[in-house]
mmCIF file of C-alpha atoms in Angstrom:
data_model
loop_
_atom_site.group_PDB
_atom_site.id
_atom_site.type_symbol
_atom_site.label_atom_id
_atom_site.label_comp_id
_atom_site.label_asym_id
_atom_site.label_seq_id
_atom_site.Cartn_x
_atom_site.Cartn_y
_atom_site.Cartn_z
ATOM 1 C CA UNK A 1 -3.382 -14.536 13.763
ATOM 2 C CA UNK A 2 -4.283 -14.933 10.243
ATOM 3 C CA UNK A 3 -7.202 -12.323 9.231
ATOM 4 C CA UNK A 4 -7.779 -13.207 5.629
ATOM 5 C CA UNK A 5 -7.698 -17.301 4.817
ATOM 6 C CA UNK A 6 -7.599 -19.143 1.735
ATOM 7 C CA UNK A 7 -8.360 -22.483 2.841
ATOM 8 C CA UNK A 8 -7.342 -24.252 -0.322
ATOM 9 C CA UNK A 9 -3.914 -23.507 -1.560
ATOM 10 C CA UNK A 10 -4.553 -25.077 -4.653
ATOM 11 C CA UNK A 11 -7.525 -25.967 -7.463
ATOM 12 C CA UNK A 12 -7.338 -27.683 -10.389
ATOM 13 C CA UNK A 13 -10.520 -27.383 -12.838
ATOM 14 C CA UNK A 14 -10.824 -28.100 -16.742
ATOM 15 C CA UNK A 15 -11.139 -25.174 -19.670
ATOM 16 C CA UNK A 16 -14.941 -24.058 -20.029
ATOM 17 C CA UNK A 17 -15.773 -24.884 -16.420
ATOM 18 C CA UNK A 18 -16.386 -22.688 -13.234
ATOM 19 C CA UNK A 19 -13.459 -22.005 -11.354
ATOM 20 C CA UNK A 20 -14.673 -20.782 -7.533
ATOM 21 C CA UNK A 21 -11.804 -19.536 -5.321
ATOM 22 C CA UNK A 22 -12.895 -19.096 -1.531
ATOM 23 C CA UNK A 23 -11.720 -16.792 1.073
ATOM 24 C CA UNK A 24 -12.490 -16.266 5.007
ATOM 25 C CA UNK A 25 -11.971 -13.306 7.084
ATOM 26 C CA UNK A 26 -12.269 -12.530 11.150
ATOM 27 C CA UNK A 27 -11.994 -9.011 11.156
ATOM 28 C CA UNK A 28 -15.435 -7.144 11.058
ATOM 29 C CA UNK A 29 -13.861 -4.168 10.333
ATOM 30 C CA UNK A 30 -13.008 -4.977 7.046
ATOM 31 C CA UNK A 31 -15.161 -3.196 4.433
ATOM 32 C CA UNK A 32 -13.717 -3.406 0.964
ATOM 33 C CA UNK A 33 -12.727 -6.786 -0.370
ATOM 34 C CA UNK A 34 -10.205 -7.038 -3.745
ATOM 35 C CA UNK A 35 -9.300 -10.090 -5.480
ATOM 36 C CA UNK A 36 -5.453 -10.203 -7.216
ATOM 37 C CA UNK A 37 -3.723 -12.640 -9.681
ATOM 38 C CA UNK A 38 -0.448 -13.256 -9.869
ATOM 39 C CA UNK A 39 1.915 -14.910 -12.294
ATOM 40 C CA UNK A 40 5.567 -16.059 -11.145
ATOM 41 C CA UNK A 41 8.478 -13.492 -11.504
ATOM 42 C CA UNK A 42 5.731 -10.207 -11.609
ATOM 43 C CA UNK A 43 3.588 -8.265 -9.236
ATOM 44 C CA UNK A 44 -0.147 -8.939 -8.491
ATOM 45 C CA UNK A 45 -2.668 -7.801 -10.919
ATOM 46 C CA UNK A 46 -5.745 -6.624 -9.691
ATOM 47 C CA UNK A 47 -8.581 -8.153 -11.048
ATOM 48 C CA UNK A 48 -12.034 -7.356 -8.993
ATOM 49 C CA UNK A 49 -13.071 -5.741 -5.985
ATOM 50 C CA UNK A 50 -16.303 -5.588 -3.618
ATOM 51 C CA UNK A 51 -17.592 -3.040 -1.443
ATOM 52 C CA UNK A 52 -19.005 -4.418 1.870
ATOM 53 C CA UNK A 53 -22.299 -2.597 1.174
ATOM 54 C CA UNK A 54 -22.981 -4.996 -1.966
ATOM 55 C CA UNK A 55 -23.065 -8.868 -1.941
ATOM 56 C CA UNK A 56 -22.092 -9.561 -5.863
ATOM 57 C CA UNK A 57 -19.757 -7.312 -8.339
ATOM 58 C CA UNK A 58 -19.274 -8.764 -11.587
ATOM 59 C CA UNK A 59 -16.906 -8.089 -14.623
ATOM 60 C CA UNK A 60 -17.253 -10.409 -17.657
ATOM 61 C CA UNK A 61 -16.046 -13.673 -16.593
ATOM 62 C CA UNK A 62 -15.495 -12.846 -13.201
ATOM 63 C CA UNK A 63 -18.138 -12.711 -10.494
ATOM 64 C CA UNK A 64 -17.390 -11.624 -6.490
ATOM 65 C CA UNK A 65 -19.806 -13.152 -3.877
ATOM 66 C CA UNK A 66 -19.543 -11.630 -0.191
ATOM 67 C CA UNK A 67 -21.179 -12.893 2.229
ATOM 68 C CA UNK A 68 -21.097 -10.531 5.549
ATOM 69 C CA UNK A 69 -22.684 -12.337 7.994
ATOM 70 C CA UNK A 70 -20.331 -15.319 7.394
ATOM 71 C CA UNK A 71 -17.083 -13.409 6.573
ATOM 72 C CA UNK A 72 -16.789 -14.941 3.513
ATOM 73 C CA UNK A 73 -16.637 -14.276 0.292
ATOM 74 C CA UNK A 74 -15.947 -15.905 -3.682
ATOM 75 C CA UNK A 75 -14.596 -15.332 -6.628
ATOM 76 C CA UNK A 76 -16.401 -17.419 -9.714
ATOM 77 C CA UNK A 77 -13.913 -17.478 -12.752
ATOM 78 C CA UNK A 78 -16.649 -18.724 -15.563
ATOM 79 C CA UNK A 79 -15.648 -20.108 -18.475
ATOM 80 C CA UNK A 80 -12.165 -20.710 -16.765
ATOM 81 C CA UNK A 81 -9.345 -20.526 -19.346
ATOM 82 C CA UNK A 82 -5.692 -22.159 -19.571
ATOM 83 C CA UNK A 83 -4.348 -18.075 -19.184
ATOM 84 C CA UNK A 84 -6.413 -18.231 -15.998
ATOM 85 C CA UNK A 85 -3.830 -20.642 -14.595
ATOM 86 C CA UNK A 86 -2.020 -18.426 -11.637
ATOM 87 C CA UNK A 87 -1.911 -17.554 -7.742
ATOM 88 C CA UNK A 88 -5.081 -16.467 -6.924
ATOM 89 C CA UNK A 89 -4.962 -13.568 -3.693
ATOM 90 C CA UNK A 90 -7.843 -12.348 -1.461
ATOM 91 C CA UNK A 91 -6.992 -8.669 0.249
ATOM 92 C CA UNK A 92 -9.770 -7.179 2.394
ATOM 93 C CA UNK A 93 -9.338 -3.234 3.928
ATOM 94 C CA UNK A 94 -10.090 -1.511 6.749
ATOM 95 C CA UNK A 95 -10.569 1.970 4.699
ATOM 96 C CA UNK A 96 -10.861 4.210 8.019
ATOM 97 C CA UNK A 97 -8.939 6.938 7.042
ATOM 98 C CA UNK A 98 -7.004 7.566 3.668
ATOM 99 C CA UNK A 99 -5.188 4.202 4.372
ATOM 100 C CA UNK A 100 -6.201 1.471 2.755
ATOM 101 C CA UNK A 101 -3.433 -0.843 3.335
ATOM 102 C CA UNK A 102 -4.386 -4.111 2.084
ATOM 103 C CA UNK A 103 -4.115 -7.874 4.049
ATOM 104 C CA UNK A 104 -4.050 -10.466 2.326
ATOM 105 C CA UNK A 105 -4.515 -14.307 2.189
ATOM 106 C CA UNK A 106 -1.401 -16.793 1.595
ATOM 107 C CA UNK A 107 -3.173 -17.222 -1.905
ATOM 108 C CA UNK A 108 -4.813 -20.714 -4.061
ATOM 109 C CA UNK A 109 -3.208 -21.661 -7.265
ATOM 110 C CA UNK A 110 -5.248 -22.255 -9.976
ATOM 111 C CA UNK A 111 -4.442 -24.485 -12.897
ATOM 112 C CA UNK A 112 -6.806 -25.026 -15.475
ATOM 113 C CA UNK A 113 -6.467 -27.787 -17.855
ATOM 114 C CA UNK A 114 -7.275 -27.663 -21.550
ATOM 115 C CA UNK B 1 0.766 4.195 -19.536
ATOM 116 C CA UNK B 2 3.408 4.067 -17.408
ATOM 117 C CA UNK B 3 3.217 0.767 -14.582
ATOM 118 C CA UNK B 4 4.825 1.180 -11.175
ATOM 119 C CA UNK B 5 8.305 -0.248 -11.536
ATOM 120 C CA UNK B 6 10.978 -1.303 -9.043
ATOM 121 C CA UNK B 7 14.368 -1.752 -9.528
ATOM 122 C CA UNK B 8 16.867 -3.627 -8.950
ATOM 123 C CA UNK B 9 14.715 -6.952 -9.784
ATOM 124 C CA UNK B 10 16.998 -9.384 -8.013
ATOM 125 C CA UNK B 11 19.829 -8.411 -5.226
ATOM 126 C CA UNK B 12 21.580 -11.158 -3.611
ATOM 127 C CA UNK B 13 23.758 -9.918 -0.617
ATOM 128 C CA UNK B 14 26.046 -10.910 2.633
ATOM 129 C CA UNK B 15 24.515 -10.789 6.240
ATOM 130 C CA UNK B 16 24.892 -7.773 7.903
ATOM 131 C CA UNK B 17 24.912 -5.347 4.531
ATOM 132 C CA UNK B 18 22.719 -3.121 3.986
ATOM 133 C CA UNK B 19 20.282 -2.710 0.948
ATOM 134 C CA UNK B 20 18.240 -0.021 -0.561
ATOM 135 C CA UNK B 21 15.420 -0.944 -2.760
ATOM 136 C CA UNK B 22 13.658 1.722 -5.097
ATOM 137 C CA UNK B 23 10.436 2.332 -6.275
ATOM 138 C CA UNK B 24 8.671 4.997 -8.788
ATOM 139 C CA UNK B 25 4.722 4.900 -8.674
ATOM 140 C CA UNK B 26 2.586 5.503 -11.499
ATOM 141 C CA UNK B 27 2.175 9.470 -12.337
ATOM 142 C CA UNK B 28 -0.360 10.818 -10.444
ATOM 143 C CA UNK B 29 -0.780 8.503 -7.546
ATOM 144 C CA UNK B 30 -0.569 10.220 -4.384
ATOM 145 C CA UNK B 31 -0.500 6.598 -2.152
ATOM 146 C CA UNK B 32 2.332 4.748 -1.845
ATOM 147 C CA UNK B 33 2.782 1.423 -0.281
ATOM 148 C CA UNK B 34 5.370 -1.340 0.607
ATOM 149 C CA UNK B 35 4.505 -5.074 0.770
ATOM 150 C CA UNK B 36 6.728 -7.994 1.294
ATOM 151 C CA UNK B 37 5.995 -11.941 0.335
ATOM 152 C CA UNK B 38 8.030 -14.490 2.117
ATOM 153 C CA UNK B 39 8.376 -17.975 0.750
ATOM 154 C CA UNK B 40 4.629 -19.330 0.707
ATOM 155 C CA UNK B 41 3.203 -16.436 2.950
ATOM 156 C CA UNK B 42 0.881 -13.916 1.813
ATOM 157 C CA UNK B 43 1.823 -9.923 1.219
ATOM 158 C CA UNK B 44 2.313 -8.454 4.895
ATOM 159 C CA UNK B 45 1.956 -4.538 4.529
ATOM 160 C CA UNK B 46 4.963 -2.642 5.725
ATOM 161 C CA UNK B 47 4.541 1.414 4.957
ATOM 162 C CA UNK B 48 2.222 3.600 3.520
ATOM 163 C CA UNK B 49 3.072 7.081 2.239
ATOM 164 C CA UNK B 50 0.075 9.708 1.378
ATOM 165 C CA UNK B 51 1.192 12.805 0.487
ATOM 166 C CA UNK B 52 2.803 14.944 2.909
ATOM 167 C CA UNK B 53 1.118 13.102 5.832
ATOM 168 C CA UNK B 54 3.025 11.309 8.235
ATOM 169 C CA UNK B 55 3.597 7.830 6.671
ATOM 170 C CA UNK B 56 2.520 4.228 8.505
ATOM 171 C CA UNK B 57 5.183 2.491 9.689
ATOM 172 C CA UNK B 58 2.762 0.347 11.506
ATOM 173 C CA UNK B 59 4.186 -2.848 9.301
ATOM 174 C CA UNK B 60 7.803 -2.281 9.509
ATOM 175 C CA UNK B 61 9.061 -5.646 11.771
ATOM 176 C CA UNK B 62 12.036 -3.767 13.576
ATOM 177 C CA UNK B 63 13.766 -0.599 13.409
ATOM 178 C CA UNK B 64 16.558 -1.844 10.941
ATOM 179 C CA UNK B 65 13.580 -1.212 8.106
ATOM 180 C CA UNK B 66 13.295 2.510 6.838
ATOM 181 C CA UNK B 67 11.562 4.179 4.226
ATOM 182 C CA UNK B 68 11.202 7.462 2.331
ATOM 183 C CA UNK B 69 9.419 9.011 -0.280
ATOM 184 C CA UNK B 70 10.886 12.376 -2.074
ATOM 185 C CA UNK B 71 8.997 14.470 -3.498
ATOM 186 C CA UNK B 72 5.773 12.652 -3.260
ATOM 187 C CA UNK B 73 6.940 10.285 -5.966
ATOM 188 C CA UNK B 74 9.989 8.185 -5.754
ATOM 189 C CA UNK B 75 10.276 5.632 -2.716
ATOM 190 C CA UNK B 76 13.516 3.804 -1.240
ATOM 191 C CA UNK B 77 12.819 1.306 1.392
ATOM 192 C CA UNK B 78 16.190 0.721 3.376
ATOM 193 C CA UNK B 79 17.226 -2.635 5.068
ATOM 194 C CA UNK B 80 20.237 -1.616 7.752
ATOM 195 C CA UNK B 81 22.216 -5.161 8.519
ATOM 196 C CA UNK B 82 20.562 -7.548 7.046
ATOM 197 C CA UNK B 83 19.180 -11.406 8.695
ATOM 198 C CA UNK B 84 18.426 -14.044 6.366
ATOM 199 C CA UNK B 85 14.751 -13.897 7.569
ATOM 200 C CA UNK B 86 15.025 -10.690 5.253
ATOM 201 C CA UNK B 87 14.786 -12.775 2.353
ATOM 202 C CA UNK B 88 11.715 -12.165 0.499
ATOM 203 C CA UNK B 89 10.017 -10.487 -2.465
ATOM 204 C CA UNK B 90 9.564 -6.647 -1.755
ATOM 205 C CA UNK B 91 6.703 -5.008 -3.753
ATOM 206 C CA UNK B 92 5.625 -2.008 -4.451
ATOM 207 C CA UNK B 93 1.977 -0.402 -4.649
ATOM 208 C CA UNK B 94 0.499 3.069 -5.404
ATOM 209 C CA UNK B 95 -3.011 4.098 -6.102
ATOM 210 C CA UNK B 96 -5.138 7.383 -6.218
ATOM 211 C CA UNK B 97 -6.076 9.231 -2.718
ATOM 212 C CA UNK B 98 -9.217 7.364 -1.051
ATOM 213 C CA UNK B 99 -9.557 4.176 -3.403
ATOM 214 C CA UNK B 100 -8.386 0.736 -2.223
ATOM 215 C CA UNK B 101 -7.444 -0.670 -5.733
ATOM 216 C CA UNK B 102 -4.059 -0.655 -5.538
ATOM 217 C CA UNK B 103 -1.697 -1.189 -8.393
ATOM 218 C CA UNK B 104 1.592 -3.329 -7.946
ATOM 219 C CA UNK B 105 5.304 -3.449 -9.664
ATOM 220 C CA UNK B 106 7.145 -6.389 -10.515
ATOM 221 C CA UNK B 107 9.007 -6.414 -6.900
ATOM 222 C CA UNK B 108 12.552 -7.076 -5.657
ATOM 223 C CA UNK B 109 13.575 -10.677 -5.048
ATOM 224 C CA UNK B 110 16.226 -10.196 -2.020
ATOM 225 C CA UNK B 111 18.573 -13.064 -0.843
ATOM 226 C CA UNK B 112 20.621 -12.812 1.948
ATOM 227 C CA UNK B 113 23.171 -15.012 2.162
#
């Protein structure tokens, strides 16, 4: 039973356009959402997060949507760059407790085209 | 500063060994977790240390997986006879008490053969 789902395992868009990644969840417990990018051969990078009391965080070209009451939320690359081109992850947390341990989507790889 | 790092990078080994991967967090973070990506799956959470609390072991998939953290800083997650449906990257995440941003190592690509 897949919690977190990143219906598109792949997107292609060209340099200077908007790049919007989507992700699903089912679990309504969920309450902190985090976005990761990850090259091949290293470790996800965290990029942006989102608190389930807010529906938008932004941080210069990157913009999180959530929306609760569909379980869904976004992450807007604008203007998408060719260094943008990686595997794109959606975690969510249940932070009950100290332990946030993250689940995550199977990820959407971007490529961006100059 | 200093990034989590994990070491080795890459073991390859026989069915039915066992393994030990390591892991040293960045200073100062108290959490400690283990994640493991299988060939086009997403991270699956295996452990989480905090302190001296009792860790979550809630991830582990059978009792051939084992982990420890000494100290409150190093980390060795143990494999005991290891299946080929071990094979997978292992990764490592720590982070400060209370706050979901977690920060990742490199990982450890296993192969068993």
């Amino acid at each position: 039973d897949q919690q977190v789902k990143q219906n598109s395992p792949s997107l292609s868009v060209q340099e200077g356009r908007i790049s919007i990644l989507n992700c699903d969840y089912t679990n309504s417990m969920f309450d902190y959402f985090l976005w990761y990018k990850k090259y091949p051969a290293e470790g996800p990078t965290f990029l942006i997060s989102i608190s389930s009391i807010k529906d938008k965080n932004e941080d210069g070209r990157f913009t999180v949507f959530l929306n609760k009451s569909a379980k869904h939320l976004s992450l807007h690359i604008v203007p998408s760059q060719p260094g943008d081109s990686a595997v794109y992850f959606c975690a969510a947390s249940d932070s009950g407790g100290s332990n946030y341990k993250l689940t995550f989507g199977k990820g959407t790889l971007l490529t961006v085209n100059p | 500063g200093a990034g989590v790092s994990q070491s080795p990078s890459n073991k390859v080994t026989e069915k039915g060994k066992d393994v030990e991967l390591r892991c040293d967090p960045i200073s100062g973070h108290t959490a400690l977790y283990w994640y493991r990506q299988s060939l086009g799956q997403g991270l699956e959470f295996l452990i989480y240390f905090q302190g001296n609390s009792a860790p979550d072991k809630s991830g582990l998939p059978s009792d051939r997986f084992s982990a420890e953290r000494t100290g409150g800083s190093v980390s060795t997650l143990t494999i005991q006879r290891t299946q080929q449906e071990d094979s997978a990257v292992y990764l490592c995440a720590s982070s400060y008490i209370s706050v979901p941003e977690q920060y990742f190592g490199p990982g450890t690509r296993l192969t068993v053969t």
